[in-house]
Amino acid sequence: MKFVRFLMKNAALANVPRHVEHFSKFSPSPISMKQFIDFGTSNACEKTSFVFLRQELPVRLSNIMKEINLLPDRLLTTPSVQMVQSWYIQSLMDMLDFLDKSPDDYGVLAEFVTTLENIRNRHNDVVPTMAQGVLEYKEAFGEDPITNQNIQYFLDRLYMSRISIRMLINQHTLVFDGAMKPVPPSAIGSIDPHCNVAEVVRDAYENAKALCEQYYLTSPDLVLKELNTKNRMQPISIVYVPSHLYHMLFELFKNAMRATIESHDDYNLPPVEVMVAIGGEDLSIKVSDRGGGVPFRKMEKLFSYMYSTAPAPQIGEHDRPPLAGFGYGLPISRLYAQYFQGDLQLYSMEGYGTDAIIHLKALSTDSVERLPVYNKTAKRNYKVSQMADDWCVPTKEPLDLAVFRLSK
């Protein structure tokens, strides 16, 4: 019996490239926040969700799997990247098992929920494992601008795809698995229709503060202000995923606290100031610190996966500063903001401090998934060659004008 299962598994594995080729020809279907909400309330139907996900998840998995194969061979062959690739292959195989199963069978629906939870758990460590693969590659082969550009482009798309897949899985399992109760009770899956922004800000601050005090034994205070142009007497709330907003704010607070403490003495810490404002289209959150700022030439690097201001950790390493890591905090936080058509931007004044601004859509109809799609344009981005710079590159040494003097 085991031998039969072994043969069947090998046969399925051999067909994976064919399935990837097939499903990658379809574009993912972006869903708006309003559609997530509508489906989770008045139109909630587990059978419909099952039929949609058994097609949509293989499409999203296959689109990004095609791009994994476009990575440089020397990166693709690192043990960490091969492990990530094996997770995606297994998850695709798991989903393919449901293509021909009936949505009318409640046993199939229950098995589907379990499979989705297994897929989500399997991909829990995609970010640190992929980061480890990039470190392995850098240590073995060094860096070059073209490879850095390819890795940046790919990781943005891989992690955005991962965020979207987890969103779909969380919505299905939270809405249709009766054993899991939403928090807060008004939540529809992982979405809170009345997400109180100030509450999430305070929650992220308190947790970052606890982590900061654990290591530095002190922390800056929080000054929080709100401006609700719709109703000045009401706290600001939007339809959003609280865990996504928390992730962004927690990262920004960690950075702000670390910078503030390391540029001031313990008895004179300026507060971290947060301003939350909402208008007709946008909700914006500005996190301001007086942590000394960042030189202008380094600003672009802050969102690079190949750059970190802290020593690179190893997976499983615990005895290190808790406010730093692989350097993936900011780029992934920006992806969370961009996922529903928002953004995360940094403005810094060296010698003073930094403003980080999260822009989100105020309307649920405008909050639509931003998804990577594999096509000729995407493929072309992995074949970019380094162009000659068409601007003069300044030298670091002062120009010696003596060599240009005319001889008398």
CSV table of C-alpha atoms in Angstrom, one decimal:
chain,number,residue,atom,x,y,z
A,1,MET,CA,0.0,0.0,0.0
A,2,LYS,CA,2.8,2.4,0.9
A,3,PHE,CA,4.5,1.6,-2.4
A,4,VAL,CA,1.3,2.4,-4.3
A,5,ARG,CA,1.1,5.8,-2.5
A,6,PHE,CA,4.7,6.4,-3.3
A,7,LEU,CA,4.1,5.8,-7.0
A,8,MET,CA,1.0,8.0,-7.0
A,9,LYS,CA,2.9,10.8,-5.3
A,10,ASN,CA,5.8,10.6,-7.8
A,11,ALA,CA,3.3,10.6,-10.6
A,12,ALA,CA,1.6,13.7,-9.2
A,13,LEU,CA,5.0,15.4,-8.7
A,14,ALA,CA,6.0,14.7,-12.3
A,15,ASN,CA,2.8,16.5,-13.5
A,16,VAL,CA,3.5,19.6,-11.5
A,17,PRO,CA,5.3,21.5,-14.3
A,18,ARG,CA,2.4,20.9,-16.6
A,19,HIS,CA,-0.1,22.2,-14.0
A,20,VAL,CA,2.1,25.2,-13.3
A,21,GLU,CA,2.2,26.0,-17.0
A,22,HIS,CA,-1.5,25.7,-17.3
A,23,PHE,CA,-2.6,27.8,-14.3
A,24,SER,CA,0.1,30.4,-14.9
A,25,LYS,CA,-1.7,31.3,-18.1
A,26,PHE,CA,-4.5,32.7,-16.0
A,27,SER,CA,-4.3,36.1,-14.3
A,28,PRO,CA,-5.2,36.3,-10.6
A,29,SER,CA,-8.6,37.8,-9.8
A,30,PRO,CA,-8.2,40.8,-7.5
A,31,ILE,CA,-10.9,41.2,-4.8
A,32,SER,CA,-11.9,44.5,-3.2
A,33,MET,CA,-12.3,45.0,0.6
A,34,LYS,CA,-16.0,45.6,-0.1
A,35,GLN,CA,-16.3,42.2,-1.9
A,36,PHE,CA,-14.6,40.4,1.0
A,37,ILE,CA,-17.1,42.1,3.4
A,38,ASP,CA,-20.1,41.4,1.2
A,39,PHE,CA,-19.2,37.8,0.7
A,40,GLY,CA,-18.6,37.2,4.4
A,41,THR,CA,-21.9,38.6,5.5
A,42,SER,CA,-25.0,38.5,3.3
A,43,ASN,CA,-23.7,36.2,0.6
A,44,ALA,CA,-21.6,33.8,2.6
A,45,CYS,CA,-21.6,30.4,0.9
A,46,GLU,CA,-19.0,27.8,1.7
A,47,LYS,CA,-19.6,25.9,-1.6
A,48,THR,CA,-19.1,29.1,-3.6
A,49,SER,CA,-15.9,29.9,-1.7
A,50,PHE,CA,-14.6,26.4,-2.2
A,51,VAL,CA,-15.2,26.5,-6.0
A,52,PHE,CA,-13.5,29.9,-6.3
A,53,LEU,CA,-10.5,29.0,-4.1
A,54,ARG,CA,-9.7,25.7,-5.7
A,55,GLN,CA,-9.2,27.6,-9.0
A,56,GLU,CA,-7.8,30.9,-7.7
A,57,LEU,CA,-5.2,29.5,-5.3
A,58,PRO,CA,-3.5,27.3,-8.0
A,59,VAL,CA,-3.5,30.4,-10.3
A,60,ARG,CA,-1.8,32.6,-7.6
A,61,LEU,CA,0.7,29.8,-6.7
A,62,SER,CA,1.6,29.0,-10.3
A,63,ASN,CA,2.1,32.6,-11.3
A,64,ILE,CA,4.7,33.1,-8.6
A,65,MET,CA,6.2,29.6,-9.1
A,66,LYS,CA,7.0,30.6,-12.7
A,67,GLU,CA,9.0,33.6,-11.4
A,68,ILE,CA,10.9,31.5,-8.9
A,69,ASN,CA,12.4,29.6,-11.8
A,70,LEU,CA,13.7,32.9,-13.3
A,71,LEU,CA,16.0,33.6,-10.4
A,72,PRO,CA,19.7,33.3,-10.9
A,73,ASP,CA,20.8,29.6,-10.9
A,74,ARG,CA,23.2,30.1,-8.1
A,75,LEU,CA,20.5,31.6,-5.9
A,76,LEU,CA,17.9,29.0,-7.0
A,77,THR,CA,20.3,26.1,-5.9
A,78,THR,CA,20.8,27.4,-2.3
A,79,PRO,CA,19.2,25.0,0.2
A,80,SER,CA,16.9,27.6,1.6
A,81,VAL,CA,15.4,28.6,-1.7
A,82,GLN,CA,15.0,25.0,-2.7
A,83,MET,CA,13.1,24.5,0.5
A,84,VAL,CA,10.8,27.4,-0.3
A,85,GLN,CA,10.3,26.0,-3.8
A,86,SER,CA,9.3,22.6,-2.4
A,87,TRP,CA,6.7,24.2,-0.1
A,88,TYR,CA,5.0,25.9,-3.1
A,89,ILE,CA,5.1,22.6,-5.1
A,90,GLN,CA,3.5,20.7,-2.2
A,91,SER,CA,0.8,23.4,-1.7
A,92,LEU,CA,0.0,23.3,-5.4
A,93,MET,CA,-0.3,19.5,-5.3
A,94,ASP,CA,-2.6,19.8,-2.2
A,95,MET,CA,-4.9,22.1,-4.1
A,96,LEU,CA,-5.0,20.0,-7.2
A,97,ASP,CA,-6.5,17.2,-5.2
A,98,PHE,CA,-9.8,19.2,-5.0
A,99,LEU,CA,-10.2,20.1,-8.6
A,100,ASP,CA,-12.6,17.1,-9.3
A,101,LYS,CA,-14.2,16.9,-5.9
A,102,SER,CA,-17.9,17.8,-5.3
A,103,PRO,CA,-18.7,21.0,-3.3
A,104,ASP,CA,-21.9,19.2,-2.2
A,105,ASP,CA,-19.9,16.8,-0.1
A,106,TYR,CA,-19.6,18.3,3.4
A,107,GLY,CA,-16.7,15.9,4.1
A,108,VAL,CA,-14.8,17.5,1.2
A,109,LEU,CA,-15.5,21.0,2.5
A,110,ALA,CA,-14.2,20.1,6.0
A,111,GLU,CA,-11.1,18.4,4.4
A,112,PHE,CA,-10.6,21.6,2.3
A,113,VAL,CA,-10.5,23.8,5.4
A,114,THR,CA,-7.9,21.5,7.0
A,115,THR,CA,-5.8,21.6,3.8
A,116,LEU,CA,-5.9,25.4,3.7
A,117,GLU,CA,-4.7,25.5,7.3
A,118,ASN,CA,-1.9,23.1,6.5
A,119,ILE,CA,-0.8,25.3,3.5
A,120,ARG,CA,-0.9,28.4,5.7
A,121,ASN,CA,1.2,26.7,8.4
A,122,ARG,CA,3.6,25.3,5.8
A,123,HIS,CA,4.3,28.8,4.5
A,124,ASN,CA,4.8,30.4,7.9
A,125,ASP,CA,8.6,30.6,7.5
A,126,VAL,CA,8.8,31.7,3.9
A,127,VAL,CA,10.1,35.1,4.7
A,128,PRO,CA,13.0,34.2,7.0
A,129,THR,CA,13.9,31.1,4.9
A,130,MET,CA,14.0,33.1,1.7
A,131,ALA,CA,16.0,35.7,3.6
A,132,GLN,CA,18.5,33.0,4.7
A,133,GLY,CA,18.8,31.9,1.0
A,134,VAL,CA,19.7,35.5,0.0
A,135,LEU,CA,22.3,35.7,2.8
A,136,GLU,CA,23.7,32.3,1.6
A,137,TYR,CA,24.0,33.7,-1.9
A,138,LYS,CA,25.6,37.0,-0.8
A,139,GLU,CA,28.2,35.2,1.3
A,140,ALA,CA,29.1,32.8,-1.4
A,141,PHE,CA,29.0,35.0,-4.5
A,142,GLY,CA,28.9,38.6,-3.3
A,143,GLU,CA,26.6,41.2,-4.8
A,144,ASP,CA,26.2,42.9,-8.2
A,145,PRO,CA,23.6,45.6,-9.2
A,146,ILE,CA,21.7,43.4,-11.7
A,147,THR,CA,21.3,40.4,-9.3
A,148,ASN,CA,20.3,42.9,-6.6
A,149,GLN,CA,17.7,44.4,-8.9
A,150,ASN,CA,16.3,41.0,-9.8
A,151,ILE,CA,16.1,39.8,-6.2
A,152,GLN,CA,14.4,43.1,-5.1
A,153,TYR,CA,11.8,42.7,-7.9
A,154,PHE,CA,11.2,39.0,-7.2
A,155,LEU,CA,10.9,39.3,-3.4
A,156,ASP,CA,8.4,42.2,-3.6
A,157,ARG,CA,6.3,40.0,-5.8
A,158,LEU,CA,6.8,36.8,-3.8
A,159,TYR,CA,5.9,38.4,-0.5
A,160,MET,CA,2.9,40.3,-2.0
A,161,SER,CA,1.7,37.0,-3.5
A,162,ARG,CA,2.1,35.3,-0.1
A,163,ILE,CA,0.1,38.1,1.7
A,164,SER,CA,-2.7,37.6,-0.8
A,165,ILE,CA,-2.8,33.8,-0.5
A,166,ARG,CA,-2.9,34.1,3.3
A,167,MET,CA,-5.7,36.6,3.0
A,168,LEU,CA,-7.8,34.2,1.0
A,169,ILE,CA,-7.0,31.3,3.3
A,170,ASN,CA,-7.7,33.3,6.4
A,171,GLN,CA,-11.0,34.6,5.1
A,172,HIS,CA,-12.3,31.1,4.2
A,173,THR,CA,-11.1,29.4,7.4
A,174,LEU,CA,-12.3,32.1,9.7
A,175,VAL,CA,-15.7,32.5,8.1
A,176,PHE,CA,-16.5,28.8,7.6
A,177,ASP,CA,-14.7,27.1,10.4
A,178,GLY,CA,-17.2,27.3,13.3
A,179,ALA,CA,-14.5,26.4,15.8
A,180,MET,CA,-12.7,29.7,15.2
A,181,LYS,CA,-14.4,32.8,16.7
A,182,PRO,CA,-13.4,36.2,15.2
A,183,VAL,CA,-11.6,38.8,17.3
A,184,PRO,CA,-13.2,41.3,17.6
A,185,PRO,CA,-16.7,39.8,17.4
A,186,SER,CA,-17.7,42.2,14.7
A,187,ALA,CA,-14.9,41.0,12.4
A,188,ILE,CA,-15.7,39.3,9.1
A,189,GLY,CA,-12.9,36.8,8.8
A,190,SER,CA,-9.7,38.8,9.3
A,191,ILE,CA,-11.4,42.1,8.3
A,192,ASP,CA,-12.8,44.6,10.9
A,193,PRO,CA,-15.6,46.7,9.3
A,194,HIS,CA,-15.0,49.3,12.0
A,195,CYS,CA,-11.3,49.1,12.6
A,196,ASN,CA,-10.5,51.8,15.2
A,197,VAL,CA,-7.1,53.1,14.0
A,198,ALA,CA,-6.1,54.8,17.3
A,199,GLU,CA,-6.6,51.5,19.2
A,200,VAL,CA,-4.3,49.7,16.7
A,201,VAL,CA,-1.8,52.5,17.1
A,202,ARG,CA,-1.8,52.2,20.9
A,203,ASP,CA,-1.6,48.4,20.7
A,204,ALA,CA,1.4,48.4,18.4
A,205,TYR,CA,3.1,51.1,20.5
A,206,GLU,CA,2.6,49.2,23.8
A,207,ASN,CA,4.1,46.0,22.4
A,208,ALA,CA,7.0,47.8,20.8
A,209,LYS,CA,7.5,49.7,24.1
A,210,ALA,CA,7.6,46.4,26.0
A,211,LEU,CA,10.2,45.0,23.6
A,212,CYS,CA,12.2,48.2,23.7
A,213,GLU,CA,12.3,48.3,27.5
A,214,GLN,CA,13.3,44.7,27.7
A,215,TYR,CA,16.5,45.5,25.8
A,216,TYR,CA,17.2,49.2,26.5
A,217,LEU,CA,15.4,49.5,29.9
A,218,THR,CA,13.7,52.7,28.7
A,219,SER,CA,11.4,53.9,25.9
A,220,PRO,CA,10.1,57.2,24.4
A,221,ASP,CA,6.5,58.2,25.1
A,222,LEU,CA,3.7,58.3,22.6
A,223,VAL,CA,1.8,61.5,21.5
A,224,LEU,CA,-1.2,60.6,19.5
A,225,LYS,CA,-3.5,63.0,17.6
A,226,GLU,CA,-6.5,62.4,15.3
A,227,LEU,CA,-8.1,64.6,12.7
A,228,ASN,CA,-11.4,63.2,11.4
A,229,THR,CA,-12.6,65.6,8.7
A,230,LYS,CA,-15.8,63.6,8.3
A,231,ASN,CA,-16.9,63.9,11.9
A,232,ARG,CA,-14.6,65.7,14.3
A,233,MET,CA,-16.3,64.2,17.3
A,234,GLN,CA,-15.8,60.6,16.3
A,235,PRO,CA,-12.7,58.4,16.4
A,236,ILE,CA,-11.3,57.4,13.0
A,237,SER,CA,-12.3,54.0,11.8
A,238,ILE,CA,-12.1,52.2,8.4
A,239,VAL,CA,-12.8,48.8,6.9
A,240,TYR,CA,-9.4,47.1,7.2
A,241,VAL,CA,-7.4,44.1,8.3
A,242,PRO,CA,-6.2,45.1,11.9
A,243,SER,CA,-3.3,42.6,11.8
A,244,HIS,CA,-1.9,44.2,8.6
A,245,LEU,CA,-2.1,47.7,10.1
A,246,TYR,CA,-0.6,46.5,13.3
A,247,HIS,CA,2.3,44.9,11.4
A,248,MET,CA,3.2,48.2,9.7
A,249,LEU,CA,2.8,50.3,12.9
A,250,PHE,CA,4.8,47.9,15.1
A,251,GLU,CA,7.7,48.0,12.6
A,252,LEU,CA,7.6,51.8,12.5
A,253,PHE,CA,7.5,52.1,16.3
A,254,LYS,CA,10.5,49.7,16.6
A,255,ASN,CA,12.5,51.7,14.2
A,256,ALA,CA,11.5,55.0,15.8
A,257,MET,CA,12.3,53.8,19.3
A,258,ARG,CA,15.6,52.3,18.4
A,259,ALA,CA,16.7,55.5,16.6
A,260,THR,CA,15.4,57.8,19.4
A,261,ILE,CA,17.2,55.9,22.2
A,262,GLU,CA,20.5,55.5,20.3
A,263,SER,CA,20.7,59.3,19.5
A,264,HIS,CA,19.7,60.7,23.0
A,265,ASP,CA,20.5,60.1,26.6
A,266,ASP,CA,18.0,58.1,28.7
A,267,TYR,CA,16.7,61.1,30.6
A,268,ASN,CA,15.9,63.3,27.7
A,269,LEU,CA,14.0,61.1,25.2
A,270,PRO,CA,11.7,63.1,22.9
A,271,PRO,CA,8.3,61.3,22.3
A,272,VAL,CA,7.3,59.5,19.1
A,273,GLU,CA,4.4,61.5,17.6
A,274,VAL,CA,1.6,60.0,15.6
A,275,MET,CA,-0.9,61.9,13.6
A,276,VAL,CA,-4.0,60.1,12.1
A,277,ALA,CA,-6.0,61.9,9.5
A,278,ILE,CA,-8.8,60.9,7.2
A,279,GLY,CA,-10.3,62.7,4.2
A,280,GLY,CA,-12.6,61.8,1.3
A,281,GLU,CA,-10.2,59.3,-0.3
A,282,ASP,CA,-7.3,58.6,2.0
A,283,LEU,CA,-6.5,57.7,5.5
A,284,SER,CA,-3.0,58.7,6.5
A,285,ILE,CA,-0.9,57.9,9.6
A,286,LYS,CA,2.3,59.8,10.2
A,287,VAL,CA,4.8,58.4,12.7
A,288,SER,CA,7.4,61.0,13.6
A,289,ASP,CA,10.6,60.6,15.6
A,290,ARG,CA,13.6,62.7,16.5
A,291,GLY,CA,16.1,59.9,16.2
A,292,GLY,CA,18.7,61.7,14.2
A,293,GLY,CA,17.4,60.8,10.7
A,294,VAL,CA,19.0,59.0,7.8
A,295,PRO,CA,21.4,60.5,5.2
A,296,PHE,CA,19.6,61.2,2.0
A,297,ARG,CA,21.9,58.8,0.0
A,298,LYS,CA,20.8,55.9,2.1
A,299,MET,CA,17.0,56.5,1.8
A,300,GLU,CA,16.5,54.3,-1.2
A,301,LYS,CA,18.4,51.4,0.5
A,302,LEU,CA,15.9,51.3,3.5
A,303,PHE,CA,13.4,49.4,1.3
A,304,SER,CA,16.0,47.1,-0.1
A,305,TYR,CA,16.1,43.4,0.9
A,306,MET,CA,19.8,43.4,0.4
A,307,TYR,CA,20.4,46.1,3.0
A,308,SER,CA,20.1,46.3,6.7
A,309,THR,CA,21.5,48.6,9.4
A,310,ALA,CA,21.8,45.8,11.9
A,311,PRO,CA,23.9,42.6,11.8
A,312,ALA,CA,22.3,39.8,9.9
A,313,PRO,CA,20.7,37.1,12.1
A,314,GLN,CA,20.6,33.4,11.6
A,315,ILE,CA,17.3,31.5,11.8
A,316,GLY,CA,16.8,30.3,15.4
A,317,GLU,CA,19.1,33.0,16.8
A,318,HIS,CA,17.6,34.5,20.0
A,319,ASP,CA,20.4,36.2,21.9
A,320,ARG,CA,20.4,39.4,19.9
A,321,PRO,CA,18.8,42.9,19.9
A,322,PRO,CA,15.0,42.4,19.5
A,323,LEU,CA,14.5,45.6,17.5
A,324,ALA,CA,16.4,44.5,14.5
A,325,GLY,CA,16.4,41.5,12.1
A,326,PHE,CA,17.0,40.6,8.4
A,327,GLY,CA,16.2,44.2,7.4
A,328,TYR,CA,13.0,43.0,5.8
A,329,GLY,CA,10.7,45.0,8.2
A,330,LEU,CA,10.3,48.1,6.1
A,331,PRO,CA,10.0,46.6,2.6
A,332,ILE,CA,7.4,44.1,3.8
A,333,SER,CA,5.5,46.7,5.8
A,334,ARG,CA,5.3,48.7,2.5
A,335,LEU,CA,3.9,45.7,0.8
A,336,TYR,CA,1.2,45.4,3.4
A,337,ALA,CA,0.3,49.1,2.7
A,338,GLN,CA,0.4,48.6,-1.1
A,339,TYR,CA,-1.6,45.3,-0.9
A,340,PHE,CA,-4.9,47.3,-0.8
A,341,GLN,CA,-3.7,50.2,-3.0
A,342,GLY,CA,-2.0,52.2,-0.3
A,343,ASP,CA,1.7,53.0,0.3
A,344,LEU,CA,4.3,53.6,2.9
A,345,GLN,CA,6.7,56.5,2.4
A,346,LEU,CA,9.7,57.8,4.4
A,347,TYR,CA,10.9,61.4,4.7
A,348,SER,CA,14.1,62.0,6.8
A,349,MET,CA,16.2,65.0,7.9
A,350,GLU,CA,19.6,63.9,8.9
A,351,GLY,CA,20.5,65.3,12.3
A,352,TYR,CA,16.9,65.6,13.3
A,353,GLY,CA,14.5,62.7,12.7
A,354,THR,CA,12.3,60.8,10.3
A,355,ASP,CA,8.6,60.9,9.3
A,356,ALA,CA,7.0,57.6,8.1
A,357,ILE,CA,3.6,58.0,6.5
A,358,ILE,CA,1.2,55.1,5.8
A,359,HIS,CA,-1.4,55.9,3.2
A,360,LEU,CA,-4.5,53.8,3.0
A,361,LYS,CA,-7.7,54.0,1.0
A,362,ALA,CA,-10.6,55.4,3.1
A,363,LEU,CA,-13.2,53.7,1.0
A,364,SER,CA,-13.6,49.9,0.9
A,365,THR,CA,-14.6,50.0,-2.8
A,366,ASP,CA,-11.2,51.6,-3.6
A,367,SER,CA,-9.3,49.0,-1.5
A,368,VAL,CA,-8.6,46.4,-4.2
A,369,GLU,CA,-5.9,43.7,-4.0
A,370,ARG,CA,-2.6,44.5,-5.8
A,371,LEU,CA,-1.4,41.2,-7.3
A,372,PRO,CA,1.6,40.1,-9.3
A,373,VAL,CA,0.9,38.4,-12.6
A,374,TYR,CA,3.4,36.4,-14.6
A,375,ASN,CA,3.5,37.6,-18.2
A,376,LYS,CA,6.0,38.8,-20.8
A,377,THR,CA,6.6,42.1,-19.0
A,378,ALA,CA,7.4,40.4,-15.7
A,379,LYS,CA,9.7,38.0,-17.6
A,380,ARG,CA,11.5,40.9,-19.2
A,381,ASN,CA,12.3,42.4,-15.8
A,382,TYR,CA,14.5,39.4,-15.0
A,383,LYS,CA,16.5,39.9,-18.1
A,384,VAL,CA,17.4,43.6,-17.6
A,385,SER,CA,21.1,44.3,-18.3
A,386,GLN,CA,23.0,47.2,-16.6
A,387,MET,CA,22.8,50.3,-18.7
A,388,ALA,CA,25.5,52.8,-19.0
A,389,ASP,CA,24.8,55.8,-16.7
A,390,ASP,CA,23.8,58.8,-18.7
A,391,TRP,CA,24.7,61.2,-15.9
A,392,CYS,CA,28.1,62.2,-14.7
A,393,VAL,CA,29.2,60.2,-11.6
A,394,PRO,CA,30.8,62.5,-9.1
A,395,THR,CA,34.2,61.4,-7.8
A,396,LYS,CA,34.8,61.3,-4.0
A,397,GLU,CA,38.1,63.1,-4.3
A,398,PRO,CA,38.3,66.9,-5.1
A,399,LEU,CA,39.2,67.7,-8.7
A,400,ASP,CA,42.8,68.8,-9.2
A,401,LEU,CA,42.5,71.8,-11.5
A,402,ALA,CA,46.3,72.2,-11.7
A,403,VAL,CA,46.4,69.6,-14.5
A,404,PHE,CA,44.1,71.8,-16.6
A,405,ARG,CA,46.2,75.0,-16.4
A,406,LEU,CA,47.5,76.3,-19.7
A,407,SER,CA,51.2,76.3,-20.0
A,408,LYS,CA,52.6,79.7,-20.4
